[in-house]
Short mmCIF file of C-alpha atoms in Angstrom, two decimals:
data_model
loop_
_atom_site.label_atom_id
_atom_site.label_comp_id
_atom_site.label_asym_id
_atom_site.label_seq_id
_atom_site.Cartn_x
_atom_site.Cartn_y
_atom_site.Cartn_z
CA UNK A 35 121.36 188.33 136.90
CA UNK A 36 124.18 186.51 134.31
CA UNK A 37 125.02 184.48 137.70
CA UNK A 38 121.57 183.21 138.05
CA UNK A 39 120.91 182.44 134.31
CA UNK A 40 124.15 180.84 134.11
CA UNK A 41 123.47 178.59 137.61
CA UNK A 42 119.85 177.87 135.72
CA UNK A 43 121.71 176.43 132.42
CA UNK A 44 123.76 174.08 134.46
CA UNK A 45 120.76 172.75 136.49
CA UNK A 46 119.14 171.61 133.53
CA UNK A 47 121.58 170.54 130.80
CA UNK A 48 121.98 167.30 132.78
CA UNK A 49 118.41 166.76 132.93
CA UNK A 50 118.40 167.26 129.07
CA UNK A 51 121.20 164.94 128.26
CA UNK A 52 119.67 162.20 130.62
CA UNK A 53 116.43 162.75 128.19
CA UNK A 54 117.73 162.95 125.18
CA UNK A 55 119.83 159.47 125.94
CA UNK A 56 116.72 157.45 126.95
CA UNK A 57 115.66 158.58 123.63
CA UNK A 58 118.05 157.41 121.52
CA UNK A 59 118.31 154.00 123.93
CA UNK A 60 114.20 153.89 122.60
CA UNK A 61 114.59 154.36 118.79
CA UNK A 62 117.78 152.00 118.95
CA UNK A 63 115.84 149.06 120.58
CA UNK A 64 113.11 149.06 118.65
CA UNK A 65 113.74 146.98 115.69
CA UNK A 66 115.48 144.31 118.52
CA UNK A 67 112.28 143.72 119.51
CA UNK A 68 110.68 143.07 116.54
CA UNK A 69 113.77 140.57 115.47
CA UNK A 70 113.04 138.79 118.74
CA UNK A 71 109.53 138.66 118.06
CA UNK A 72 109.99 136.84 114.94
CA UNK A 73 112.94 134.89 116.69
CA UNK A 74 110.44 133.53 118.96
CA UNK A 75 107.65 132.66 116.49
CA UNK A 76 110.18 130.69 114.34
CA UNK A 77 111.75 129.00 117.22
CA UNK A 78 107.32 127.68 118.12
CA UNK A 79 107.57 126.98 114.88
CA UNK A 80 110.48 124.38 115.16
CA UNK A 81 109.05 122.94 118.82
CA UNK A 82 105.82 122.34 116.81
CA UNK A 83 107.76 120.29 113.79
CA UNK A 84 109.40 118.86 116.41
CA UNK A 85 106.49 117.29 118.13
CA UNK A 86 104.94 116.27 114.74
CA UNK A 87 108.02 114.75 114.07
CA UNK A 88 108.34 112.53 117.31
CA UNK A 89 104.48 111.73 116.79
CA UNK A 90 105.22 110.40 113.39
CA UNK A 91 108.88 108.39 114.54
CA UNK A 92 106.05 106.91 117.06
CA UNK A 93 103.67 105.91 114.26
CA UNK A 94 106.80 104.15 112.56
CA UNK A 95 107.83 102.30 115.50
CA UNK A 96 104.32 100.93 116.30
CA UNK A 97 103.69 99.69 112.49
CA UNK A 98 107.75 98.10 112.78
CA UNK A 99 106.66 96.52 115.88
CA UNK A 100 103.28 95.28 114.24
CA UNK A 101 105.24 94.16 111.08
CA UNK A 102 107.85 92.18 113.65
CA UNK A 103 104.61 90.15 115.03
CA UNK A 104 102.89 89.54 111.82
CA UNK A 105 105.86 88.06 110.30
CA UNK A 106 106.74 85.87 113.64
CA UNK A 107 102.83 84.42 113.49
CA UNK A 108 103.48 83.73 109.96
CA UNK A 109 106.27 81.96 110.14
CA UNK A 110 105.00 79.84 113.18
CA UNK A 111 101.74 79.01 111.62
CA UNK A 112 103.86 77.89 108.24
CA UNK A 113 106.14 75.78 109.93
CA UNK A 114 103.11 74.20 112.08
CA UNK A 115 101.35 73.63 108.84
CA UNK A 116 104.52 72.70 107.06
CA UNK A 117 105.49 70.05 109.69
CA UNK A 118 101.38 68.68 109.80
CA UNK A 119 101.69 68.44 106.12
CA UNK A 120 104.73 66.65 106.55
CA UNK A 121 103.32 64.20 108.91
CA UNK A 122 99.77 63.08 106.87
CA UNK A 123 102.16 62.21 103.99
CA UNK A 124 104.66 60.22 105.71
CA UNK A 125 101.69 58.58 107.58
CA UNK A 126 99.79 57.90 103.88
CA UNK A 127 102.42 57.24 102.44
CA UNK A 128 103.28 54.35 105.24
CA UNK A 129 99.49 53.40 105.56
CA UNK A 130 99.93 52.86 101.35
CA UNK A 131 102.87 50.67 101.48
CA UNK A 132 101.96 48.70 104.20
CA UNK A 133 98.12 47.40 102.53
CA UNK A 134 100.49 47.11 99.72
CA UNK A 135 102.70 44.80 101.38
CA UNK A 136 99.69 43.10 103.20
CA UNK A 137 98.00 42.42 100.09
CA UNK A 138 100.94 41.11 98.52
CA UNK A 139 100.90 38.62 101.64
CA UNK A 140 97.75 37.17 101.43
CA UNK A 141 97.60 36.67 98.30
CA UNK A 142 101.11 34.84 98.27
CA UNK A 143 99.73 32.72 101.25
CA UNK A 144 96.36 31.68 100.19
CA UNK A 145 97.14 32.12 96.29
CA UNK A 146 96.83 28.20 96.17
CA UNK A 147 93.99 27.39 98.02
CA UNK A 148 91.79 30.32 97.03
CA UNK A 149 93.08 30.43 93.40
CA UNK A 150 92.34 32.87 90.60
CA UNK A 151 88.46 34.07 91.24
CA UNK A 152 89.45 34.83 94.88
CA UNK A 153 92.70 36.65 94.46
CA UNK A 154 90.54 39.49 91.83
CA UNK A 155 87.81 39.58 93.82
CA UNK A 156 90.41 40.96 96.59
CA UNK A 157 91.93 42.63 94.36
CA UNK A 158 88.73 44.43 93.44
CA UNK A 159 88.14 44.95 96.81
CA UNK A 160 91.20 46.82 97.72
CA UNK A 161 91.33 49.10 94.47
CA UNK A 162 88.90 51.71 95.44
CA UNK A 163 90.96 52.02 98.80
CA UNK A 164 94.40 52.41 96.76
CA UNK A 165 91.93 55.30 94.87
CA UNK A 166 91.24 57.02 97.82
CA UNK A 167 94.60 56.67 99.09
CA UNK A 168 96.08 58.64 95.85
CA UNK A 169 92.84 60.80 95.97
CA UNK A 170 93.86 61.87 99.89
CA UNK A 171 97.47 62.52 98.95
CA UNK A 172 96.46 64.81 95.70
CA UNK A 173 94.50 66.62 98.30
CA UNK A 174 97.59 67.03 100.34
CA UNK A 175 99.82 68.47 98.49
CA UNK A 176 97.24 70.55 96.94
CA UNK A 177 96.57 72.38 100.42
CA UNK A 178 100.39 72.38 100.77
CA UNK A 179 100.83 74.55 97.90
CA UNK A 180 98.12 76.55 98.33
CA UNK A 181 98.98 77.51 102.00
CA UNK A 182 102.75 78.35 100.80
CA UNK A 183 101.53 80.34 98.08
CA UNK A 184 99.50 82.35 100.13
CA UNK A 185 101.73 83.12 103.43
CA UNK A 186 104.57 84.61 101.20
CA UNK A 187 101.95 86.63 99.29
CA UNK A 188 101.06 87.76 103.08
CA UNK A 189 104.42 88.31 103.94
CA UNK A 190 105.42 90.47 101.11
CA UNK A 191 102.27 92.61 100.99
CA UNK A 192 102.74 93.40 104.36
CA UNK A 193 106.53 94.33 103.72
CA UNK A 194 104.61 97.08 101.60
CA UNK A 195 102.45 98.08 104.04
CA UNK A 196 104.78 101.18 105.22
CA UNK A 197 105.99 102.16 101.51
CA UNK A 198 101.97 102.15 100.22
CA UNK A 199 100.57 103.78 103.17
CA UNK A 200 103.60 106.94 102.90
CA UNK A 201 102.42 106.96 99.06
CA UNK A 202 98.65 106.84 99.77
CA UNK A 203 99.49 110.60 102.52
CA UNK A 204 101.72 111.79 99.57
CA UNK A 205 99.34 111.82 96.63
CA UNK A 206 96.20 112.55 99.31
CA UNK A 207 97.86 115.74 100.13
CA UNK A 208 98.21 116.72 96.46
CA UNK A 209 95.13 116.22 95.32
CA UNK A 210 93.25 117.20 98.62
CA UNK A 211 95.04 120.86 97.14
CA UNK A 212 93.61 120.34 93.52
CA UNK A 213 90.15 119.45 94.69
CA UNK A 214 89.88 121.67 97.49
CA UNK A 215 85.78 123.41 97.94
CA UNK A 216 84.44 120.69 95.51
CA UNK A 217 82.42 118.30 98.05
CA UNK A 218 81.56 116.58 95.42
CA UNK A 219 85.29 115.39 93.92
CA UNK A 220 86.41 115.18 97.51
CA UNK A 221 83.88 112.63 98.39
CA UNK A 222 85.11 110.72 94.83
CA UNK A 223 88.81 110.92 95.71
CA UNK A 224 88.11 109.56 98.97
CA UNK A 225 86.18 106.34 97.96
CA UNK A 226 89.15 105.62 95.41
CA UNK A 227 91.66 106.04 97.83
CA UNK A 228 89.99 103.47 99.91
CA UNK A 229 89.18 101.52 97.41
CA UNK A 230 92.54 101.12 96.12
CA UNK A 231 93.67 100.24 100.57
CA UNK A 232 90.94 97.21 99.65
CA UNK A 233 92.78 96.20 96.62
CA UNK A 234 96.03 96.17 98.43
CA UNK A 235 94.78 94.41 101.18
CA UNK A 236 94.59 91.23 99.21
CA UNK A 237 90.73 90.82 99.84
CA UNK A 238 88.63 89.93 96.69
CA UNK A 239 86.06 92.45 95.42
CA UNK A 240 82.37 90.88 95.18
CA UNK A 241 83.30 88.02 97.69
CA UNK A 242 85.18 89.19 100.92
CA UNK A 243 84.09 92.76 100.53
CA UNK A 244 81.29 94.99 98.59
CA UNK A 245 81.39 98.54 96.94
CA UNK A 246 77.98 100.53 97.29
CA UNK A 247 75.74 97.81 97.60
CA UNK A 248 71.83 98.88 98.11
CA UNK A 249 70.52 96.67 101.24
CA UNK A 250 66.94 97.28 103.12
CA UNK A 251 67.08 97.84 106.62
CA UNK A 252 64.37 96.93 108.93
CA UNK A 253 62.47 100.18 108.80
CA UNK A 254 62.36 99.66 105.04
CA UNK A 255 64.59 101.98 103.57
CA UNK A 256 67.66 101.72 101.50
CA UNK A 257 71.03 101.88 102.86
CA UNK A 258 73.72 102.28 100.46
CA UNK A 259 77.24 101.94 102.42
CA UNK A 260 80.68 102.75 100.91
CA UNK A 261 81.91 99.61 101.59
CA UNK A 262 80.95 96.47 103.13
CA UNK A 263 83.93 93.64 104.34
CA UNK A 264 81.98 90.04 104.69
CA UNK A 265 83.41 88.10 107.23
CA UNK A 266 82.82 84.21 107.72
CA UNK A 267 79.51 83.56 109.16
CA UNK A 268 77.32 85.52 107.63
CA UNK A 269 78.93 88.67 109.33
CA UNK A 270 79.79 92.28 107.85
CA UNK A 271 81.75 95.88 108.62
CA UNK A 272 80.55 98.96 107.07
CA UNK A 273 83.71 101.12 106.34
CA UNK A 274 82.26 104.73 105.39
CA UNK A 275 84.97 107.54 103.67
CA UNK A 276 84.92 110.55 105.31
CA UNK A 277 86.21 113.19 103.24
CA UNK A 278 85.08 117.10 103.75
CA UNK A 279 89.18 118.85 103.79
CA UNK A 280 87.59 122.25 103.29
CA UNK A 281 88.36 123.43 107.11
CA UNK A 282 91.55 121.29 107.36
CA UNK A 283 92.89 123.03 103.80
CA UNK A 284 92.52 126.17 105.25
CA UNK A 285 94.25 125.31 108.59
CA UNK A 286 97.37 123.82 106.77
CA UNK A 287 97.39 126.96 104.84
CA UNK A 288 96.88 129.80 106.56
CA UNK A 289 99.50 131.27 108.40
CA UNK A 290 97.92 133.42 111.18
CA UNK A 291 97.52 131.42 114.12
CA UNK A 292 93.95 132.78 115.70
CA UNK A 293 92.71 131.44 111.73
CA UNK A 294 94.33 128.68 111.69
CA UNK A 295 93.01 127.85 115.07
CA UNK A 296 89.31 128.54 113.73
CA UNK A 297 90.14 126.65 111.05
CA UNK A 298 91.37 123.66 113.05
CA UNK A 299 88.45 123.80 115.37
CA UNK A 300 85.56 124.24 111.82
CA UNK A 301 87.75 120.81 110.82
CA UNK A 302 87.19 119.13 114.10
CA UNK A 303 83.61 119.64 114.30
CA UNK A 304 82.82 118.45 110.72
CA UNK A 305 84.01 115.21 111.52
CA UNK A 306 81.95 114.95 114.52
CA UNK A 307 79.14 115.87 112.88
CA UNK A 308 79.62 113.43 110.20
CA UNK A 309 80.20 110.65 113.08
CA UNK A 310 76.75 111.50 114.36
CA UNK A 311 75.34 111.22 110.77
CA UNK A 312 76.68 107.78 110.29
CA UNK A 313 75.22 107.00 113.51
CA UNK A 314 71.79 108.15 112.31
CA UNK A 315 72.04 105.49 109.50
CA UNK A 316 71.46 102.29 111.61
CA UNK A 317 73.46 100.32 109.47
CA UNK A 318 73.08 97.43 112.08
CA UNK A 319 69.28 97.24 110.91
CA UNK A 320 70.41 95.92 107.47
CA UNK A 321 67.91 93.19 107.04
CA UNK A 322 69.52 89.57 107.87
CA UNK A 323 71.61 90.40 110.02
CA UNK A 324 74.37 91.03 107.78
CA UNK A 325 76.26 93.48 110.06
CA UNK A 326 78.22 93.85 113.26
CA UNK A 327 77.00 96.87 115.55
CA UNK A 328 79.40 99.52 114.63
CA UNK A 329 80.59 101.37 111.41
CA UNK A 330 84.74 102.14 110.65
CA UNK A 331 84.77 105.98 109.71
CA UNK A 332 88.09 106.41 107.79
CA UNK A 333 89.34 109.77 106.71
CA UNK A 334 91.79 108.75 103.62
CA UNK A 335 93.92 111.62 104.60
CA UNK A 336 95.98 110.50 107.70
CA UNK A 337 97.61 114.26 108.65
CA UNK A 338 93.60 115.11 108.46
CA UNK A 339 92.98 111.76 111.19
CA UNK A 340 96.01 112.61 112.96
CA UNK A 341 95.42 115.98 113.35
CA UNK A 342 91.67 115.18 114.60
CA UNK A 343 92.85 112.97 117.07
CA UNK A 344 95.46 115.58 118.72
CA UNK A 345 93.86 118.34 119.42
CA UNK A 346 90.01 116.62 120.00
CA UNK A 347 92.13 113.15 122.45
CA UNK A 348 88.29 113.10 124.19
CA UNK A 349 86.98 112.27 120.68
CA UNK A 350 88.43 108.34 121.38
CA UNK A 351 86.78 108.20 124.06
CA UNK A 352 83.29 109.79 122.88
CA UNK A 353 83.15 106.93 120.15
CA UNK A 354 83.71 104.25 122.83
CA UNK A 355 79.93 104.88 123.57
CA UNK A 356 78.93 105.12 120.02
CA UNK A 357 78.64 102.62 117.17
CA UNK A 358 81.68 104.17 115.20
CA UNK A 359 84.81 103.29 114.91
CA UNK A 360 87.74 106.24 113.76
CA UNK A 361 90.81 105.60 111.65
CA UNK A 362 92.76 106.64 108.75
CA UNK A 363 94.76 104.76 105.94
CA UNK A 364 97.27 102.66 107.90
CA UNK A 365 94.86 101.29 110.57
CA UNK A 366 92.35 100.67 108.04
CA UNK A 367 95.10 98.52 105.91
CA UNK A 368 96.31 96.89 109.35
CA UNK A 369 92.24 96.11 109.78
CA UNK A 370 91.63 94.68 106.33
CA UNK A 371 95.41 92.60 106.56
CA UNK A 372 93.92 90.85 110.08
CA UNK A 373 90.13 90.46 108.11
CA UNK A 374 92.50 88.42 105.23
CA UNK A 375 94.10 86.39 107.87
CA UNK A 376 90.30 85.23 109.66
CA UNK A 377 89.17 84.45 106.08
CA UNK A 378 92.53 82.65 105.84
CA UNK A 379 91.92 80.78 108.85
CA UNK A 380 88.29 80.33 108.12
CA UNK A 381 89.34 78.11 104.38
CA UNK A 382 91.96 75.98 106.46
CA UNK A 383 89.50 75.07 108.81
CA UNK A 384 87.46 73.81 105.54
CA UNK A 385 90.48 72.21 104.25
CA UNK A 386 91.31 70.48 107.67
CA UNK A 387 87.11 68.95 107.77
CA UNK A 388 87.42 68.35 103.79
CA UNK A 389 91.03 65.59 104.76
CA UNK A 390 89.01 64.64 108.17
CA UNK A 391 86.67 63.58 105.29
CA UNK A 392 88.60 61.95 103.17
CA UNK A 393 90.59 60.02 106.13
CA UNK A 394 87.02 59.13 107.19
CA UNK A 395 86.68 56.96 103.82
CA UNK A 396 90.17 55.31 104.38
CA UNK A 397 89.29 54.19 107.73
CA UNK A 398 85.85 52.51 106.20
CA UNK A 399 87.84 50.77 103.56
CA UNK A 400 89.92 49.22 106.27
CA UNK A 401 87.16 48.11 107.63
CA UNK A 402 85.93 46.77 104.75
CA UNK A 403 89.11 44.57 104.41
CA UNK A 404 89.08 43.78 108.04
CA UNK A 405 85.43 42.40 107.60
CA UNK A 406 86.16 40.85 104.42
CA UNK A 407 88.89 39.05 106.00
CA UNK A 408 87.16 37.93 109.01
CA UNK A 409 84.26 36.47 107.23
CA UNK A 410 87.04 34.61 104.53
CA UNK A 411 88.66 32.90 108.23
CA UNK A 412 84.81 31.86 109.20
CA UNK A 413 84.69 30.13 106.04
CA UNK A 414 87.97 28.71 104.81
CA UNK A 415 89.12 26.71 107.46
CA UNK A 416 91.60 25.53 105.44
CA UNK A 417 93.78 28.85 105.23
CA UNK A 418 92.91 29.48 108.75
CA UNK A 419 96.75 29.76 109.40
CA UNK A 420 97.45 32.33 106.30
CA UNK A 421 94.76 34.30 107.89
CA UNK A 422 95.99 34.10 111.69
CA UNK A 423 99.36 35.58 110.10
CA UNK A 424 97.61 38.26 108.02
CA UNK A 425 95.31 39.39 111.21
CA UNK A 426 98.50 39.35 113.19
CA UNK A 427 100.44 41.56 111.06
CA UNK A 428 97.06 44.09 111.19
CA UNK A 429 97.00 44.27 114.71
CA UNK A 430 100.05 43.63 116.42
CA UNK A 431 103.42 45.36 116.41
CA UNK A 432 103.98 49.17 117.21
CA UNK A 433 102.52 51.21 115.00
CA UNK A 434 100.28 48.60 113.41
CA UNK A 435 97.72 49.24 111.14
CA UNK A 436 94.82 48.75 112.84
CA UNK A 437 96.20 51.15 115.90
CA UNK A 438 96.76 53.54 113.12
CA UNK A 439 92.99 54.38 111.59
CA UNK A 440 91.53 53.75 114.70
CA UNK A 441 93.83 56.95 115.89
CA UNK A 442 92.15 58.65 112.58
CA UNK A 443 88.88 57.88 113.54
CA UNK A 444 89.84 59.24 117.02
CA UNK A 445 91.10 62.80 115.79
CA UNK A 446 87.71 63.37 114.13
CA UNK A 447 87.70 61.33 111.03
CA UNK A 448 84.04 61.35 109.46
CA UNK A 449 83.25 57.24 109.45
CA UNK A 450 80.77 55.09 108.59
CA UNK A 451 81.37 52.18 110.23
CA UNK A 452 83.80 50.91 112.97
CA UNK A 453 86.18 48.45 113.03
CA UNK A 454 85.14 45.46 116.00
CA UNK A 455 86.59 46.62 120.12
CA UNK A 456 88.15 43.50 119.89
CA UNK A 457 90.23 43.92 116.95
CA UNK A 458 91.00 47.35 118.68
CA UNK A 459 92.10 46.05 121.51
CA UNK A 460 94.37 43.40 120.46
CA UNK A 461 96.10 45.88 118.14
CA UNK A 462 96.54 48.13 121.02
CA UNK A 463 97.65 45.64 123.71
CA UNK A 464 99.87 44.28 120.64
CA UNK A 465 101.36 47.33 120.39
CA UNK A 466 102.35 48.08 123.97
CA UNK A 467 103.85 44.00 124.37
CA UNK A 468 105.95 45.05 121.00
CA UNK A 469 107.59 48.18 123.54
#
């Protein structure tokens, strides 16, 4: 009987021992796998910052790359304008000198047979052109200035365009925390931070762009956009704030993922929902035609925009069929800086008809001495010889005077009158013999 309780005890203490060791292996591991648990999570954590970072490095590069063009353009279209410049004064300032020297001519040469009387009524005759002539160069350098004045103001605001648009996320994330759940102060905030894009931009308030201006549309009721940028030809955008952070305050501060998740996906939707408001408005139906078909949406809070556009990318493509356009701070700047460069472009053009204008009235007062001249030959015989030299020195040699406005005329000078084919001719056949 001892035998067989003895044999009994040894059978089973190794079972107990192998029992009692997975036991302990159990209560040992257990707090392993919780450390690894929150091992993991922190180590998504750091592959997420990680991917926000490389999206923002990307956002950097692309507004370096679009600062690198900008300033290349500018400096091109400076020294074009620079070197133009350069050339209408060296050509007025030669076209000066020489009816200078040609008046001095003919009056030394037919001083004694025309006398007194004749010498101030040619004198009379060529003072409104030496008026025109100073008038024209005034004009010149006026534009000069004024284009240099305004491409280093370009070139430094857009220096400023990465430093503002970093302060514009900083202080929108601060106060999108102090005015969080207040629709109301939200929508504020979000028309001053685009405001203050517009007064950055360089565009001028009540001219190039409007602030909550009441229009009619066709159907005959009042539209009231947040802003409205005028572009040349009687032409508009409607840029509309977008600002409800009540979903996206909650994502950035919640710390479970399933809510933060619903959070993200409550954020998403609002701004869907206010794209298809905006398209509801029909702000294209403004009466006169005062708008282009679609309407900028910009959220003034760019993690809120960026965050939109990662985890909704079929939103972009949603809008292409729509009449709204989505951005946030820094493409909205980049927008307004190339709307400041058409309206740029838009007052050279008017400065380049206003000295086609004014070269216009130069070539008539040529004309006017070239007529004056050729009726004097008809009827003083006598100084038929003075005359002969003083149409000779008009139109013949390279680069003579007579080649010269009739090349103004050419380029699109605005002119009254034109001076006789013949006389063209000869200066131009004078001026290939003198090659």
């Amino acid at each position: 009987m001892l035998m067989t309780t003895a044999i009994s005890v040894l059978l089973f203490l190794p079972l107990f021992l192998l029992l009692a060791f997975v036991a302990y292996r159990i209560v040992r591991d257990a707090p392993l796998k919780i450390e690894l648990q929150r091992l993991q999570g922190i180590e998504d954590e750091a592959r997420s910052s990680t991917l926000r970072l490389e999206s923002k490095s990307l956002e950097l590069e692309n507004l370096r790359i679009q600062f690198t063009r900008l300033e290349a353009d500018m400096a091109n279209e400076q020294r074009s304008s620079s070197e133009k410049i350069a050339l209408m004064q060296e050509s007025e300032t030669r076209l000066k000198i020489e009816f200078e020297n040609l008046s001095n001519r003919i009056f030394e040469e037919r001083g004694r047979a025309l006398g007194l009387e004749n010498r101030e009524r040619m004198d009379a005759l060529l003072q409104p052109l030496r008026e025109q002539l100073d008038s024209f160069r005034k004009r010149v350098e006026e534009v000069h200035s004024r284009d240099t004045e305004q491409s280093t103001r370009l070139i430094e605001q857009v220096r400023q365009l990465q430093e503002l648009s970093g302060r514009v996320s900083d202080e929108a994330n601060m106060l999108a925390r102090a005015i969080k759940g207040d629709s109301k102060k939200q929508g504020d905030w979000g028309e001053m931070i685009i405001e203050r894009i517009f007064e950055a931009s360089g565009l001028e308030k009540g001219r190039e762009y409007l602030v909550q201006e009441s229009f009619r549309a066709e159907d005959g009721i009042l539209r009231r956009p947040d802003f409205m940028v005028l572009l040349p030809g009687n032409k508009a955008v409607i840029v509309d704030s977008k600002v409800s952070l009540t979903a996206y305050e909650r994502f950035c501060s919640l710390d479970q993922e399933p809510q933060r998740q619903t959070a993200l996906k409550e954020h998403v939707h609002s701004v869907r929902r206010h794209i298809g408001d905006l398209q509801a408005k029909e702000y294209s139906s403004i009466a006169g035609n005062r708008t282009l078909d679609f309407v900028i949406m910009c959220i003034p809070l760019e993690p809120a925009w960026q965050t939109v556009m990662q985890n909704d990318p079929e939103l972009i493509y949603d809008l292409a069929g729509k009449d709204v356009v989505l951005c946030g701070p820094t493409t909205l700047m980049i927008t307004l800086k190339l709307i400041v460069q058409i309206w740029r472009r838009e007052n050279e053009n008017r400065n380049a008809e206003l000295i086609a204008e004014k070269a216009g009235r130069i070539y008539d007062q040529v004309f006017l001495v070239v007529e004056a001249m050729t009726e004097a030959r008809k009827k003083l015989s006598g100084v038929s010889d003075s005359f002969d030299l003083a149409l000779k020195r008009l139109k013949e040699g390279r680069g003579n005077l007579v080649g010269r406005v009739e090349e103004i005329r050419r380029l699109g000078a605005k002119v009254t009158r034109q001076i006789p084919p013949d006389l063209v001719a000869d200066a131009e056949d004078g001026a290939v013999e003198s090659e």
